[in-house]
Short mmCIF file of C-alpha atoms and ligand atoms in Angstrom, two decimals:
data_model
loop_
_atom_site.label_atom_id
_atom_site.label_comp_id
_atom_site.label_asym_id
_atom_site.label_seq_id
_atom_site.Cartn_x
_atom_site.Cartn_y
_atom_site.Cartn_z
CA UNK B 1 -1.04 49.25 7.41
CA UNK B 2 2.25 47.09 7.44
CA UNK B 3 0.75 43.57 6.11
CA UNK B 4 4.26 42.09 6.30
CA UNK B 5 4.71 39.45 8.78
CA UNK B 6 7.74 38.37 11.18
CA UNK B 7 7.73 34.19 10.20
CA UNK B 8 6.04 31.99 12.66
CA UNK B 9 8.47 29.41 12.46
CA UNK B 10 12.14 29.43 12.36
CA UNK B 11 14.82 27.12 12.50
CA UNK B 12 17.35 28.47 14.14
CA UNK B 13 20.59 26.86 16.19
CA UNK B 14 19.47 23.55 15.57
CA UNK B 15 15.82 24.19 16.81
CA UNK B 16 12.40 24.65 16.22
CA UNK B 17 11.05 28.39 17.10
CA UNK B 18 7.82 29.49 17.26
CA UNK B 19 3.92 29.09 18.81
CA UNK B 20 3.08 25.75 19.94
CA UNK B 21 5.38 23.87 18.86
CA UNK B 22 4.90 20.00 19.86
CA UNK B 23 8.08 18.58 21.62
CA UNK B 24 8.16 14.83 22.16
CA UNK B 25 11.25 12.47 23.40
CA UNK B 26 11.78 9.04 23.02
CA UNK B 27 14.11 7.07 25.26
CA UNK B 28 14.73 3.47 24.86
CA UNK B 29 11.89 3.36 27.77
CA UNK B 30 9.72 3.78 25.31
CA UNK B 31 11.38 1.67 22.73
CA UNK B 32 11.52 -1.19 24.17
CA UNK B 33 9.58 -3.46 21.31
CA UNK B 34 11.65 -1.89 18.54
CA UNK B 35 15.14 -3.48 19.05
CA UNK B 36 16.26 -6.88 18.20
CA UNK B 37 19.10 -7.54 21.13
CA UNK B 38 16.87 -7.69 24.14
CA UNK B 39 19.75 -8.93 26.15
CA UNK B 40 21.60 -5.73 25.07
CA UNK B 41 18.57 -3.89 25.53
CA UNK B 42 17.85 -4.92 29.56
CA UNK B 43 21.50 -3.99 29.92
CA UNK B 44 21.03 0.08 29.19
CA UNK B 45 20.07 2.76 30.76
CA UNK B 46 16.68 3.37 29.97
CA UNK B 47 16.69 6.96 30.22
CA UNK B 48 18.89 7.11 27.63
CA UNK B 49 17.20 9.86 24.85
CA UNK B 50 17.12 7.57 21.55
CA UNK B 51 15.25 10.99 19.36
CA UNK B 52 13.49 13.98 19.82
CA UNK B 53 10.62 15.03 17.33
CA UNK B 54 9.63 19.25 17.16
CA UNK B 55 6.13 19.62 14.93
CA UNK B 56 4.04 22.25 13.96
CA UNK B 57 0.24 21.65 13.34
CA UNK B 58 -0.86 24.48 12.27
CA UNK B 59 -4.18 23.29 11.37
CA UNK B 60 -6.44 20.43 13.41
CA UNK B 61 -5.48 16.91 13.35
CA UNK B 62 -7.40 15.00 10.58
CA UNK B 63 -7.59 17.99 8.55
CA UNK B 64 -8.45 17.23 5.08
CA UNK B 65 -5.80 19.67 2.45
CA UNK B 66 -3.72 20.42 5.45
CA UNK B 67 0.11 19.97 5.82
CA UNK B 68 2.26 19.31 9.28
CA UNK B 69 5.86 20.06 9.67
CA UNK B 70 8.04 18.34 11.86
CA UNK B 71 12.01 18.24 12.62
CA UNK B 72 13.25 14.72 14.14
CA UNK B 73 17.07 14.02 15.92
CA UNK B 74 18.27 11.30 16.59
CA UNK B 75 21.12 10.62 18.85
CA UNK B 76 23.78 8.33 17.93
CA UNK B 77 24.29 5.02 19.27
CA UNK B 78 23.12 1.43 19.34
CA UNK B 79 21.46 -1.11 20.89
CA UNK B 80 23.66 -4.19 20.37
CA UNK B 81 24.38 -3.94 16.76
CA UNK B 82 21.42 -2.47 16.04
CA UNK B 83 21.21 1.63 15.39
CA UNK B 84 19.68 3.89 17.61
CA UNK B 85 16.02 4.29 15.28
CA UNK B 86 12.61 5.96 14.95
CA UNK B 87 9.67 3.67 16.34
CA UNK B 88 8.38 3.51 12.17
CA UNK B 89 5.14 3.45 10.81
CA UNK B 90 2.66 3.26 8.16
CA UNK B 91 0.15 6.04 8.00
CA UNK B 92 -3.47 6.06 9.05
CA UNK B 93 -4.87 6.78 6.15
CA UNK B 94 -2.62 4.04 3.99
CA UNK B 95 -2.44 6.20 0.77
CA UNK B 96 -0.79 9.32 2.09
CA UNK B 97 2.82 10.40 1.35
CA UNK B 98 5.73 12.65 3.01
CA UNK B 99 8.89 14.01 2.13
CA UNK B 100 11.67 14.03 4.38
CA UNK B 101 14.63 16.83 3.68
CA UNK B 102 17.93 16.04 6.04
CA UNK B 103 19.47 18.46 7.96
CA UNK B 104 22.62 17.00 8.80
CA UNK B 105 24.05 13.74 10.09
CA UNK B 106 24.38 10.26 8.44
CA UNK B 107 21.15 7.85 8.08
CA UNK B 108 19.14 5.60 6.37
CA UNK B 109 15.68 5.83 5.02
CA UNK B 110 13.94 2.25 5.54
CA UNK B 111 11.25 1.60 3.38
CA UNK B 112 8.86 -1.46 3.63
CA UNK B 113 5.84 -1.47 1.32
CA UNK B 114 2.65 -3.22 2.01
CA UNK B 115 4.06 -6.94 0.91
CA UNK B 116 7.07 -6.91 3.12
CA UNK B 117 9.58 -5.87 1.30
CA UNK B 118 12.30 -3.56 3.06
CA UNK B 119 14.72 -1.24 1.11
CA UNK B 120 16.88 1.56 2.17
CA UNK B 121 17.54 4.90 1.08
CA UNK B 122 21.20 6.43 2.58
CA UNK B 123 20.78 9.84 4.09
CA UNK B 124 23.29 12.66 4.20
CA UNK B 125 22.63 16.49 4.38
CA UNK B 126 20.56 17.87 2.17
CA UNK B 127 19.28 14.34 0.75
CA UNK B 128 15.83 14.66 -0.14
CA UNK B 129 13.57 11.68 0.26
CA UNK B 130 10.21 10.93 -1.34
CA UNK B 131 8.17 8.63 0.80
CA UNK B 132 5.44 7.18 -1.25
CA UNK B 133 2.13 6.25 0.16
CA UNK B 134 1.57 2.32 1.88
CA UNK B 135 5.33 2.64 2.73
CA UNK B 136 6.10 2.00 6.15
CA UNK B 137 8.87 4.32 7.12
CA UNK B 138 11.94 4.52 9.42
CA UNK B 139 14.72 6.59 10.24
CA UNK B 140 17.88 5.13 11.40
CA UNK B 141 21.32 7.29 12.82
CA UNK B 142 24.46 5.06 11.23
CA UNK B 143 26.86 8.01 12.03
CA UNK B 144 28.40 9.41 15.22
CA UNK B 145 26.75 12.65 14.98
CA UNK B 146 23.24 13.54 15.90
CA UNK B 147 20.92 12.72 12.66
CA UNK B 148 18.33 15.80 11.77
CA UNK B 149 15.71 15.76 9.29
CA UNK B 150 12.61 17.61 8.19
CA UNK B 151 9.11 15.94 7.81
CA UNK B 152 6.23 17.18 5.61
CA UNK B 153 3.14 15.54 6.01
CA UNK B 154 -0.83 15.63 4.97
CA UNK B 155 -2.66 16.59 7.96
CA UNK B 156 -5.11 13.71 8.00
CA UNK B 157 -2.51 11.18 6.95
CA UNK B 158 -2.51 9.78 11.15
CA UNK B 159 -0.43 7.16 12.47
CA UNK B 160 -0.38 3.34 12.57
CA UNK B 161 2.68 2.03 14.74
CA UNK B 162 1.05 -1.03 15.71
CA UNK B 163 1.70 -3.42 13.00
CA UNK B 164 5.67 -2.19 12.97
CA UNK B 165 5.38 -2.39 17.07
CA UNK B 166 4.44 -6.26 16.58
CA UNK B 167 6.30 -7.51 13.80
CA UNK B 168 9.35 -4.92 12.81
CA UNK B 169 10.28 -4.15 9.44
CA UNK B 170 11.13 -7.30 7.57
CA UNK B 171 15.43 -5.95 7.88
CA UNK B 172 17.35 -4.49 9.96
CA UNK B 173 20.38 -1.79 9.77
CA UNK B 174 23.44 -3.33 11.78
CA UNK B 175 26.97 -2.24 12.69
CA UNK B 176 29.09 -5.39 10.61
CA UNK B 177 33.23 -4.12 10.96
CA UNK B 178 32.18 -0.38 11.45
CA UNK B 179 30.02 -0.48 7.94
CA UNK B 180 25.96 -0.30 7.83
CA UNK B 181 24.37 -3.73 6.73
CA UNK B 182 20.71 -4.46 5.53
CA UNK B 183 20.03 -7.68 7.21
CA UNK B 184 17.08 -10.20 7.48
CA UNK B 185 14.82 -9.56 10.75
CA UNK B 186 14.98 -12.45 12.16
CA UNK B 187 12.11 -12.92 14.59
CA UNK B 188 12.58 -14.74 17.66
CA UNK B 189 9.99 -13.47 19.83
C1 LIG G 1 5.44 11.87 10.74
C2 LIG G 1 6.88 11.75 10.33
C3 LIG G 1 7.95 12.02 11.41
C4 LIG G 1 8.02 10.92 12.50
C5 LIG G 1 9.28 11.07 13.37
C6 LIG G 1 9.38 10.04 14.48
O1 LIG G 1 4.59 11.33 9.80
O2 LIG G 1 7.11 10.52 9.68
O3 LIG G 1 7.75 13.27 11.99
O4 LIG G 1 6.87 10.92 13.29
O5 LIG G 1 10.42 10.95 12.56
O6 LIG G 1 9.18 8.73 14.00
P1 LIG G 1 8.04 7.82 14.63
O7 LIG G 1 8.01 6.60 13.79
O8 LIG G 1 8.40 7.58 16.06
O9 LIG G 1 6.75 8.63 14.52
ZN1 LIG G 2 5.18 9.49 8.60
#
């Protein structure tokens, strides 16, 4: 008997192949907490695709010892000033980690830990990014090129975006003279 297997998941021209893989899209529709400018904001198109996420469970949600794979891309652009982004959050269960691996692109890694504080980690291809746990975590596209990364996850780590949804991250990445800055969040809301 041949025990060697064809893979079950492939990357191939910029895509995730293989059984039931989970597609989601994000469009500022759905974004519309995230971004600072909501005068530029009202003015877009809100079927405008901000990311797309692929992911592979291969095991049941919750799943203690399990792993998840994901790919996200995120279009360029901005809202205002502001970068086209990932929603962020922290993780359900506070204490688990992920790597993220980047495909291609330019981005930053934004990093708040549980007091607040906001750093960020530039991404370019083949950066590698260790995301510790009770990190809140965001992806943000400072090129003009789509931004692609790998995700590995814990199975049970879940998903919190409701504190991020309500108060942000405590910066923000803007466009100052064509250059990326790390600037206060100022919350007006
Ligand atoms: C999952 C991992 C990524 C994100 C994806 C979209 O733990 O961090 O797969 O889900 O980058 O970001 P978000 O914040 O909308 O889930
Ligand atoms: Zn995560």
């Amino acid at each position: 008997m041949n025990s060697i297997a064809e893979p079950e998941l492939i990357f191939k021209d910029q895509k995730l192949i293989g059984d039931k893989i989970d597609r989601v899209t994000r469009k500022l529709k759905d974004l519309g907490d995230i971004f600072s400018d909501k005068a530029a904001y009202s003015a877009m198109d809100k079927e405008t695709v901000v990311y797309n996420v692929e992911s592979s469970f291969p095991v049941p949600h919750n799943t203690e010892g399990g792993l998840f794979y994901g790919i996200t891309y995120i279009h360029p652009g901005k809202v205002g000033k502001e970068y086209f982004m990932t929603k962020g959050h922290f993780h359900k269960i506070r204490n688990r980690a992920e790597y993220y691996c980047t495909i291609e692109g330019n981005g930053m890694l934004l990093l708040m830990d549980k007091d607040g504080v906001t750093r960020a980690e530039k991404m370019v291809a083949g950066s590698i990014h260790y995301i510790p746990g009770n990190t809140a975590h965001r992806t943000v596209n400072v090129g003009d090129t789509i931004l692609s990364f790998s995700a590995f996850w814990p199975a049970d780590a879940g998903h919190d975006y409701e504190i991020i949804a309500k108060h942000g991250f405590s910066k923000i990445l803007i466009e100052n003279n064509g250059i990326p800055e790390l600037v206060d969040n100022i919350v007006t809301a």
